[in-house]
Amino acid sequence: MAPIIPASFERDRSQAYALARICFGTNIALHGLVRLTHLNQFVTNLQPEFAKTFLPGSLVEFTGYVIVFGEAIIGLLVLFGFGLRSALIAGQLLMLLLLAGTCLREQW
């Protein structure tokens, strides 16, 4: 016999899922959208931060641009629920990239 799940549980779960999606999407989207207003400054500021790592400057610069546009696009996709599964996977890969950068800079 299958367990009976109250309708309120499904409604609460849907609301929690929507709230998590909205919060995560807004957070990531705003990171990217705000940086778009000073994109070149953001990318330039990355160079000295990664100077002591093994990464070449050109890769740091390229990655800086990818991060900003990735955050803006992925965040908006998650926020509005478009291609949600793919957007969430892309968001987690972006987070992995950000974590790798933090570790290379030894900012624990």
N, CA, C and O atoms as CSV, one atom per row, in Angstrom:
chain,resi,resn,atom,element,x,y,z
A,1,MET,N,N,0.840,-1.177,0.000
A,1,MET,CA,C,0.000,0.000,0.000
A,1,MET,C,C,0.888,1.244,0.000
A,1,MET,O,O,1.787,1.375,0.830
A,2,ALA,N,N,0.632,2.136,-0.918
A,2,ALA,CA,C,1.429,3.359,-1.040
A,2,ALA,C,C,1.079,4.325,0.085
A,2,ALA,O,O,-0.080,4.430,0.486
A,3,PRO,N,N,2.093,5.030,0.594
A,3,PRO,CA,C,1.804,5.996,1.659
A,3,PRO,C,C,0.967,7.163,1.122
A,3,PRO,O,O,1.095,7.568,-0.034
A,4,ILE,N,N,0.139,7.669,1.971
A,4,ILE,CA,C,-0.709,8.807,1.599
A,4,ILE,C,C,0.055,10.080,1.951
A,4,ILE,O,O,0.450,10.293,3.098
A,5,ILE,N,N,0.252,10.919,0.936
A,5,ILE,CA,C,0.973,12.177,1.140
A,5,ILE,C,C,-0.046,13.307,1.107
A,5,ILE,O,O,-0.758,13.476,0.117
A,6,PRO,N,N,-0.120,14.077,2.181
A,6,PRO,CA,C,-1.090,15.175,2.207
A,6,PRO,C,C,-0.814,16.197,1.109
A,6,PRO,O,O,0.339,16.423,0.740
A,7,ALA,N,N,-1.870,16.809,0.592
A,7,ALA,CA,C,-1.737,17.822,-0.454
A,7,ALA,C,C,-0.893,18.994,0.024
A,7,ALA,O,O,-0.183,19.615,-0.766
A,8,SER,N,N,-0.969,19.295,1.314
A,8,SER,CA,C,-0.200,20.431,1.848
A,8,SER,C,C,1.301,20.168,1.743
A,8,SER,O,O,2.086,21.101,1.578
A,9,PHE,N,N,1.701,18.899,1.838
A,9,PHE,CA,C,3.123,18.555,1.705
A,9,PHE,C,C,3.626,18.889,0.309
A,9,PHE,O,O,4.695,19.480,0.160
A,10,GLU,N,N,2.869,18.518,-0.707
A,10,GLU,CA,C,3.257,18.811,-2.089
A,10,GLU,C,C,3.296,20.315,-2.338
A,10,GLU,O,O,4.195,20.811,-3.017
A,11,ARG,N,N,2.331,21.036,-1.796
A,11,ARG,CA,C,2.297,22.488,-1.962
A,11,ARG,C,C,3.505,23.118,-1.265
A,11,ARG,O,O,4.157,23.999,-1.825
A,12,ASP,N,N,3.800,22.668,-0.053
A,12,ASP,CA,C,4.955,23.198,0.681
A,12,ASP,C,C,6.251,22.890,-0.051
A,12,ASP,O,O,7.145,23.734,-0.112
A,13,ARG,N,N,6.359,21.702,-0.599
A,13,ARG,CA,C,7.556,21.311,-1.335
A,13,ARG,C,C,7.727,22.161,-2.587
A,13,ARG,O,O,8.843,22.573,-2.907
A,14,SER,N,N,6.649,22.424,-3.289
A,14,SER,CA,C,6.693,23.271,-4.483
A,14,SER,C,C,7.111,24.693,-4.124
A,14,SER,O,O,7.909,25.311,-4.830
A,15,GLN,N,N,6.574,25.201,-3.034
A,15,GLN,CA,C,6.918,26.556,-2.611
A,15,GLN,C,C,8.387,26.642,-2.186
A,15,GLN,O,O,9.069,27.614,-2.512
A,16,ALA,N,N,8.867,25.650,-1.473
A,16,ALA,CA,C,10.266,25.640,-1.051
A,16,ALA,C,C,11.200,25.544,-2.252
A,16,ALA,O,O,12.235,26.208,-2.296
A,17,TYR,N,N,10.836,24.726,-3.213
A,17,TYR,CA,C,11.628,24.574,-4.427
A,17,TYR,C,C,11.681,25.891,-5.198
A,17,TYR,O,O,12.745,26.297,-5.666
A,18,ALA,N,N,10.537,26.554,-5.329
A,18,ALA,CA,C,10.485,27.837,-6.045
A,18,ALA,C,C,11.313,28.892,-5.315
A,18,ALA,O,O,12.036,29.660,-5.951
A,19,LEU,N,N,11.215,28.935,-4.013
A,19,LEU,CA,C,11.984,29.913,-3.242
A,19,LEU,C,C,13.484,29.663,-3.367
A,19,LEU,O,O,14.258,30.609,-3.516
A,20,ALA,N,N,13.897,28.411,-3.309
A,20,ALA,CA,C,15.319,28.080,-3.469
A,20,ALA,C,C,15.809,28.470,-4.863
A,20,ALA,O,O,16.909,29.002,-5.008
A,21,ARG,N,N,15.002,28.210,-5.876
A,21,ARG,CA,C,15.363,28.563,-7.250
A,21,ARG,C,C,15.479,30.072,-7.409
A,21,ARG,O,O,16.417,30.560,-8.040
A,22,ILE,N,N,14.541,30.808,-6.848
A,22,ILE,CA,C,14.557,32.264,-6.949
A,22,ILE,C,C,15.764,32.850,-6.217
A,22,ILE,O,O,16.425,33.749,-6.735
A,23,CYS,N,N,16.050,32.349,-5.027
A,23,CYS,CA,C,17.199,32.860,-4.263
A,23,CYS,C,C,18.523,32.544,-4.963
A,23,CYS,O,O,19.370,33.425,-5.113
A,24,PHE,N,N,18.702,31.315,-5.384
A,24,PHE,CA,C,19.933,30.902,-6.058
A,24,PHE,C,C,20.100,31.669,-7.373
A,24,PHE,O,O,21.187,32.163,-7.671
A,25,GLY,N,N,19.030,31.765,-8.151
A,25,GLY,CA,C,19.087,32.468,-9.431
A,25,GLY,C,C,19.384,33.948,-9.261
A,25,GLY,O,O,20.200,34.505,-9.995
A,26,THR,N,N,18.732,34.587,-8.303
A,26,THR,CA,C,18.962,36.009,-8.044
A,26,THR,C,C,20.397,36.257,-7.611
A,26,THR,O,O,21.039,37.193,-8.086
A,27,ASN,N,N,20.900,35.424,-6.714
A,27,ASN,CA,C,22.270,35.578,-6.219
A,27,ASN,C,C,23.275,35.512,-7.353
A,27,ASN,O,O,24.118,36.398,-7.490
A,28,ILE,N,N,23.194,34.484,-8.156
A,28,ILE,CA,C,24.167,34.310,-9.235
A,28,ILE,C,C,23.981,35.379,-10.315
A,28,ILE,O,O,24.964,35.933,-10.806
A,29,ALA,N,N,22.746,35.670,-10.685
A,29,ALA,CA,C,22.492,36.664,-11.731
A,29,ALA,C,C,23.034,38.032,-11.332
A,29,ALA,O,O,23.662,38.712,-12.143
A,30,LEU,N,N,22.795,38.435,-10.090
A,30,LEU,CA,C,23.269,39.745,-9.657
A,30,LEU,C,C,24.791,39.813,-9.595
A,30,LEU,O,O,25.370,40.864,-9.867
A,31,HIS,N,N,25.450,38.707,-9.240
A,31,HIS,CA,C,26.913,38.693,-9.278
A,31,HIS,C,C,27.407,39.066,-10.678
A,31,HIS,O,O,28.313,39.886,-10.824
A,32,GLY,N,N,26.812,38.466,-11.689
A,32,GLY,CA,C,27.226,38.735,-13.055
A,32,GLY,C,C,26.769,40.085,-13.564
A,32,GLY,O,O,27.550,40.814,-14.176
A,33,LEU,N,N,25.506,40.432,-13.318
A,33,LEU,CA,C,24.962,41.679,-13.850
A,33,LEU,C,C,25.655,42.907,-13.263
A,33,LEU,O,O,25.907,43.879,-13.975
A,34,VAL,N,N,25.960,42.864,-11.977
A,34,VAL,CA,C,26.661,43.986,-11.347
A,34,VAL,C,C,28.071,44.116,-11.919
A,34,VAL,O,O,28.546,45.227,-12.156
A,35,ARG,N,N,28.734,42.998,-12.139
A,35,ARG,CA,C,30.097,43.039,-12.693
A,35,ARG,C,C,30.118,43.510,-14.145
A,35,ARG,O,O,31.139,44.015,-14.611
A,36,LEU,N,N,29.022,43.357,-14.856
A,36,LEU,CA,C,28.975,43.842,-16.241
A,36,LEU,C,C,29.179,45.351,-16.315
A,36,LEU,O,O,29.672,45.866,-17.318
A,37,THR,N,N,28.799,46.061,-15.252
A,37,THR,CA,C,28.936,47.518,-15.256
A,37,THR,C,C,30.392,47.964,-15.170
A,37,THR,O,O,30.715,49.093,-15.540
A,38,HIS,N,N,31.267,47.095,-14.689
A,38,HIS,CA,C,32.706,47.402,-14.624
A,38,HIS,C,C,33.516,46.162,-15.009
A,38,HIS,O,O,34.428,45.745,-14.295
A,39,LEU,N,N,33.155,45.592,-16.153
A,39,LEU,CA,C,33.712,44.324,-16.610
A,39,LEU,C,C,35.236,44.361,-16.740
A,39,LEU,O,O,35.929,43.494,-16.207
A,40,ASN,N,N,35.750,45.362,-17.446
A,40,ASN,CA,C,37.201,45.419,-17.658
A,40,ASN,C,C,37.965,45.593,-16.350
A,40,ASN,O,O,39.043,45.023,-16.180
A,41,GLN,N,N,37.418,46.368,-15.436
A,41,GLN,CA,C,38.064,46.549,-14.129
A,41,GLN,C,C,38.090,45.229,-13.363
A,41,GLN,O,O,39.094,44.892,-12.736
A,42,PHE,N,N,37.001,44.490,-13.411
A,42,PHE,CA,C,36.940,43.196,-12.726
A,42,PHE,C,C,38.005,42.253,-13.273
A,42,PHE,O,O,38.735,41.618,-12.513
A,43,VAL,N,N,38.086,42.168,-14.600
A,43,VAL,CA,C,39.050,41.259,-15.233
A,43,VAL,C,C,40.477,41.707,-14.933
A,43,VAL,O,O,41.340,40.874,-14.657
A,44,THR,N,N,40.732,43.004,-14.983
A,44,THR,CA,C,42.069,43.536,-14.686
A,44,THR,C,C,42.468,43.244,-13.244
A,44,THR,O,O,43.627,42.929,-12.974
A,45,ASN,N,N,41.525,43.344,-12.323
A,45,ASN,CA,C,41.819,43.085,-10.905
A,45,ASN,C,C,42.126,41.616,-10.625
A,45,ASN,O,O,42.730,41.297,-9.600
A,46,LEU,N,N,41.722,40.730,-11.511
A,46,LEU,CA,C,42.022,39.307,-11.315
A,46,LEU,C,C,43.510,39.007,-11.524
A,46,LEU,O,O,44.064,38.109,-10.890
A,47,GLN,N,N,44.147,39.761,-12.415
A,47,GLN,CA,C,45.551,39.479,-12.762
A,47,GLN,C,C,46.461,39.437,-11.532
A,47,GLN,O,O,47.142,38.431,-11.332
A,48,PRO,N,N,46.506,40.479,-10.700
A,48,PRO,CA,C,47.393,40.416,-9.535
A,48,PRO,C,C,46.976,39.351,-8.517
A,48,PRO,O,O,47.817,38.796,-7.810
A,49,GLU,N,N,45.685,39.074,-8.449
A,49,GLU,CA,C,45.211,38.064,-7.500
A,49,GLU,C,C,45.706,36.665,-7.855
A,49,GLU,O,O,45.887,35.828,-6.970
A,50,PHE,N,N,45.924,36.405,-9.147
A,50,PHE,CA,C,46.364,35.090,-9.594
A,50,PHE,C,C,47.831,35.073,-10.016
A,50,PHE,O,O,48.304,34.083,-10.574
A,51,ALA,N,N,48.548,36.156,-9.754
A,51,ALA,CA,C,49.948,36.257,-10.180
A,51,ALA,C,C,50.827,35.172,-9.561
A,51,ALA,O,O,51.790,34.733,-10.190
A,52,LYS,N,N,50.518,34.738,-8.356
A,52,LYS,CA,C,51.337,33.738,-7.672
A,52,LYS,C,C,50.908,32.301,-7.974
A,52,LYS,O,O,51.459,31.356,-7.409
A,53,THR,N,N,49.935,32.137,-8.857
A,53,THR,CA,C,49.507,30.790,-9.232
A,53,THR,C,C,50.204,30.401,-10.536
A,53,THR,O,O,50.876,31.220,-11.163
A,54,PHE,N,N,50.035,29.152,-10.925
A,54,PHE,CA,C,50.655,28.671,-12.156
A,54,PHE,C,C,49.859,29.032,-13.414
A,54,PHE,O,O,50.288,28.723,-14.526
A,55,LEU,N,N,48.706,29.681,-13.248
A,55,LEU,CA,C,47.847,29.999,-14.388
A,55,LEU,C,C,48.427,31.151,-15.204
A,55,LEU,O,O,48.836,32.166,-14.640
A,56,PRO,N,N,48.464,30.998,-16.532
A,56,PRO,CA,C,48.930,32.111,-17.361
A,56,PRO,C,C,47.924,33.268,-17.337
A,56,PRO,O,O,46.718,33.052,-17.213
A,57,GLY,N,N,48.432,34.486,-17.456
A,57,GLY,CA,C,47.580,35.671,-17.396
A,57,GLY,C,C,46.466,35.670,-18.417
A,57,GLY,O,O,45.362,36.132,-18.132
A,58,SER,N,N,46.744,35.153,-19.611
A,58,SER,CA,C,45.709,35.143,-20.654
A,58,SER,C,C,44.539,34.230,-20.262
A,58,SER,O,O,43.386,34.530,-20.571
A,59,LEU,N,N,44.836,33.122,-19.588
A,59,LEU,CA,C,43.772,32.222,-19.141
A,59,LEU,C,C,42.953,32.871,-18.020
A,59,LEU,O,O,41.732,32.724,-17.970
A,60,VAL,N,N,43.628,33.580,-17.136
A,60,VAL,CA,C,42.938,34.289,-16.052
A,60,VAL,C,C,42.003,35.342,-16.645
A,60,VAL,O,O,40.862,35.481,-16.207
A,61,GLU,N,N,42.486,36.073,-17.633
A,61,GLU,CA,C,41.670,37.110,-18.272
A,61,GLU,C,C,40.453,36.492,-18.965
A,61,GLU,O,O,39.330,36.960,-18.778
A,62,PHE,N,N,40.666,35.461,-19.751
A,62,PHE,CA,C,39.573,34.786,-20.449
A,62,PHE,C,C,38.545,34.259,-19.448
A,62,PHE,O,O,37.340,34.433,-19.632
A,63,THR,N,N,39.030,33.620,-18.398
A,63,THR,CA,C,38.138,33.055,-17.385
A,63,THR,C,C,37.332,34.143,-16.687
A,63,THR,O,O,36.172,33.932,-16.335
A,64,GLY,N,N,37.942,35.301,-16.487
A,64,GLY,CA,C,37.223,36.421,-15.876
A,64,GLY,C,C,35.997,36.817,-16.681
A,64,GLY,O,O,34.925,37.053,-16.124
A,65,TYR,N,N,36.164,36.888,-18.004
A,65,TYR,CA,C,35.028,37.218,-18.868
A,65,TYR,C,C,33.976,36.105,-18.838
A,65,TYR,O,O,32.776,36.376,-18.786
A,66,VAL,N,N,34.432,34.868,-18.872
A,66,VAL,CA,C,33.506,33.720,-18.836
A,66,VAL,C,C,32.693,33.727,-17.544
A,66,VAL,O,O,31.488,33.478,-17.560
A,67,ILE,N,N,33.356,34.011,-16.434
A,67,ILE,CA,C,32.668,34.016,-15.138
A,67,ILE,C,C,31.548,35.048,-15.126
A,67,ILE,O,O,30.422,34.740,-14.734
A,68,VAL,N,N,31.852,36.268,-15.553
A,68,VAL,CA,C,30.843,37.338,-15.496
A,68,VAL,C,C,29.639,37.013,-16.368
A,68,VAL,O,O,28.501,37.084,-15.904
A,69,PHE,N,N,29.877,36.657,-17.624
A,69,PHE,CA,C,28.746,36.350,-18.511
A,69,PHE,C,C,28.052,35.057,-18.080
A,69,PHE,O,O,26.830,34.946,-18.181
A,70,GLY,N,N,28.823,34.086,-17.602
A,70,GLY,CA,C,28.237,32.834,-17.111
A,70,GLY,C,C,27.317,33.077,-15.931
A,70,GLY,O,O,26.212,32.538,-15.882
A,71,GLU,N,N,27.772,33.895,-14.967
A,71,GLU,CA,C,26.929,34.192,-13.811
A,71,GLU,C,C,25.633,34.876,-14.226
A,71,GLU,O,O,24.555,34.516,-13.755
A,72,ALA,N,N,25.743,35.857,-15.103
A,72,ALA,CA,C,24.549,36.595,-15.524
A,72,ALA,C,C,23.556,35.684,-16.248
A,72,ALA,O,O,22.365,35.685,-15.936
A,73,ILE,N,N,24.046,34.919,-17.202
A,73,ILE,CA,C,23.158,34.077,-18.013
A,73,ILE,C,C,22.594,32.919,-17.192
A,73,ILE,O,O,21.386,32.682,-17.199
A,74,ILE,N,N,23.458,32.207,-16.493
A,74,ILE,CA,C,22.996,31.059,-15.698
A,74,ILE,C,C,22.027,31.518,-14.617
A,74,ILE,O,O,20.994,30.886,-14.393
A,75,GLY,N,N,22.358,32.612,-13.952
A,75,GLY,CA,C,21.485,33.129,-12.898
A,75,GLY,C,C,20.102,33.476,-13.411
A,75,GLY,O,O,19.101,33.153,-12.772
A,76,LEU,N,N,20.038,34.130,-14.560
A,76,LEU,CA,C,18.728,34.483,-15.131
A,76,LEU,C,C,17.952,33.244,-15.559
A,76,LEU,O,O,16.736,33.177,-15.381
A,77,LEU,N,N,18.655,32.261,-16.125
A,77,LEU,CA,C,17.979,31.020,-16.517
A,77,LEU,C,C,17.375,30.322,-15.298
A,77,LEU,O,O,16.231,29.870,-15.340
A,78,VAL,N,N,18.143,30.238,-14.220
A,78,VAL,CA,C,17.642,29.590,-12.993
A,78,VAL,C,C,16.499,30.410,-12.398
A,78,VAL,O,O,15.466,29.863,-12.014
A,79,LEU,N,N,16.692,31.715,-12.327
A,79,LEU,CA,C,15.671,32.589,-11.743
A,79,LEU,C,C,14.320,32.429,-12.435
A,79,LEU,O,O,13.285,32.343,-11.774
A,80,PHE,N,N,14.331,32.389,-13.767
A,80,PHE,CA,C,13.078,32.296,-14.513
A,80,PHE,C,C,12.694,30.864,-14.877
A,80,PHE,O,O,11.642,30.641,-15.476
A,81,GLY,N,N,13.538,29.888,-14.521
A,81,GLY,CA,C,13.199,28.487,-14.704
A,81,GLY,C,C,13.317,27.971,-16.125
A,81,GLY,O,O,12.690,26.968,-16.467
A,82,PHE,N,N,14.104,28.632,-16.962
A,82,PHE,CA,C,14.294,28.173,-18.342
A,82,PHE,C,C,15.438,27.175,-18.408
A,82,PHE,O,O,16.532,27.451,-17.916
A,83,GLY,N,N,15.192,26.012,-19.012
A,83,GLY,CA,C,16.240,24.996,-19.113
A,83,GLY,C,C,16.848,24.709,-17.750
A,83,GLY,O,O,18.067,24.639,-17.593
A,84,LEU,N,N,15.982,24.549,-16.787
A,84,LEU,CA,C,16.406,24.541,-15.390
A,84,LEU,C,C,17.440,23.475,-15.064
A,84,LEU,O,O,18.426,23.765,-14.387
A,85,ARG,N,N,17.239,22.261,-15.527
A,85,ARG,CA,C,18.186,21.191,-15.216
A,85,ARG,C,C,19.572,21.528,-15.766
A,85,ARG,O,O,20.569,21.406,-15.054
A,86,SER,N,N,19.636,21.947,-17.017
A,86,SER,CA,C,20.913,22.304,-17.625
A,86,SER,C,C,21.518,23.537,-16.956
A,86,SER,O,O,22.730,23.602,-16.749
A,87,ALA,N,N,20.680,24.506,-16.620
A,87,ALA,CA,C,21.170,25.721,-15.961
A,87,ALA,C,C,21.740,25.406,-14.583
A,87,ALA,O,O,22.763,25.969,-14.193
A,88,LEU,N,N,21.088,24.512,-13.842
A,88,LEU,CA,C,21.599,24.138,-12.520
A,88,LEU,C,C,22.921,23.381,-12.629
A,88,LEU,O,O,23.821,23.580,-11.813
A,89,ILE,N,N,23.039,22.524,-13.621
A,89,ILE,CA,C,24.304,21.816,-13.844
A,89,ILE,C,C,25.395,22.810,-14.211
A,89,ILE,O,O,26.503,22.739,-13.680
A,90,ALA,N,N,25.088,23.742,-15.121
A,90,ALA,CA,C,26.061,24.766,-15.505
A,90,ALA,C,C,26.434,25.628,-14.297
A,90,ALA,O,O,27.595,26.002,-14.134
A,91,GLY,N,N,25.456,25.939,-13.457
A,91,GLY,CA,C,25.721,26.716,-12.245
A,91,GLY,C,C,26.662,25.999,-11.301
A,91,GLY,O,O,27.543,26.623,-10.709
A,92,GLN,N,N,26.488,24.710,-11.153
A,92,GLN,CA,C,27.380,23.942,-10.272
A,92,GLN,C,C,28.787,23.852,-10.859
A,92,GLN,O,O,29.770,23.885,-10.119
A,93,LEU,N,N,28.888,23.738,-12.174
A,93,LEU,CA,C,30.210,23.733,-12.810
A,93,LEU,C,C,30.890,25.092,-12.648
A,93,LEU,O,O,32.103,25.166,-12.449
A,94,LEU,N,N,30.110,26.155,-12.734
A,94,LEU,CA,C,30.659,27.492,-12.499
A,94,LEU,C,C,31.151,27.618,-11.063
A,94,LEU,O,O,32.217,28.183,-10.820
A,95,MET,N,N,30.389,27.100,-10.121
A,95,MET,CA,C,30.807,27.126,-8.709
A,95,MET,C,C,32.097,26.337,-8.519
A,95,MET,O,O,32.960,26.737,-7.737
A,96,LEU,N,N,32.232,25.227,-9.225
A,96,LEU,CA,C,33.456,24.438,-9.163
A,96,LEU,C,C,34.643,25.255,-9.664
A,96,LEU,O,O,35.723,25.212,-9.075
A,97,LEU,N,N,34.445,25.993,-10.743
A,97,LEU,CA,C,35.492,26.870,-11.275
A,97,LEU,C,C,35.879,27.937,-10.257
A,97,LEU,O,O,37.063,28.209,-10.060
A,98,LEU,N,N,34.888,28.542,-9.612
A,98,LEU,CA,C,35.148,29.566,-8.606
A,98,LEU,C,C,35.884,28.984,-7.394
A,98,LEU,O,O,36.795,29.609,-6.852
A,99,LEU,N,N,35.482,27.797,-6.985
A,99,LEU,CA,C,36.158,27.139,-5.855
A,99,LEU,C,C,37.606,26.798,-6.196
A,99,LEU,O,O,38.494,26.940,-5.355
A,100,ALA,N,N,37.842,26.354,-7.415
A,100,ALA,CA,C,39.207,26.047,-7.843
A,100,ALA,C,C,40.072,27.300,-7.797
A,100,ALA,O,O,41.217,27.252,-7.347
A,101,GLY,N,N,39.527,28.420,-8.261
A,101,GLY,CA,C,40.267,29.679,-8.215
A,101,GLY,C,C,40.591,30.103,-6.799
A,101,GLY,O,O,41.695,30.571,-6.523
A,102,THR,N,N,39.635,29.943,-5.903
A,102,THR,CA,C,39.862,30.288,-4.501
A,102,THR,C,C,40.942,29.405,-3.906
A,102,THR,O,O,41.776,29.889,-3.141
A,103,CYS,N,N,40.947,28.132,-4.234
A,103,CYS,CA,C,41.955,27.211,-3.720
A,103,CYS,C,C,43.346,27.528,-4.299
A,103,CYS,O,O,44.340,27.484,-3.574
A,104,LEU,N,N,43.417,27.842,-5.579
A,104,LEU,CA,C,44.708,28.174,-6.179
A,104,LEU,C,C,45.298,29.431,-5.553
A,104,LEU,O,O,46.516,29.553,-5.429
A,105,ARG,N,N,44.449,30.352,-5.165
A,105,ARG,CA,C,44.909,31.580,-4.520
A,105,ARG,C,C,45.172,31.368,-3.037
A,105,ARG,O,O,45.667,32.263,-2.353
A,106,GLU,N,N,44.839,30.181,-2.546
A,106,GLU,CA,C,44.999,29.805,-1.137
A,106,GLU,C,C,44.245,30.751,-0.212
A,106,GLU,O,O,44.758,31.172,0.824
A,107,GLN,N,N,43.032,31.071,-0.602
A,107,GLN,CA,C,42.162,31.881,0.240
A,107,GLN,C,C,41.155,30.966,0.920
A,107,GLN,O,O,40.047,30.762,0.425
A,108,TRP,N,N,41.541,30.439,2.019
A,108,TRP,CA,C,40.724,29.448,2.715
A,108,TRP,C,C,39.662,30.120,3.522
A,108,TRP,O,O,38.870,29.447,4.182
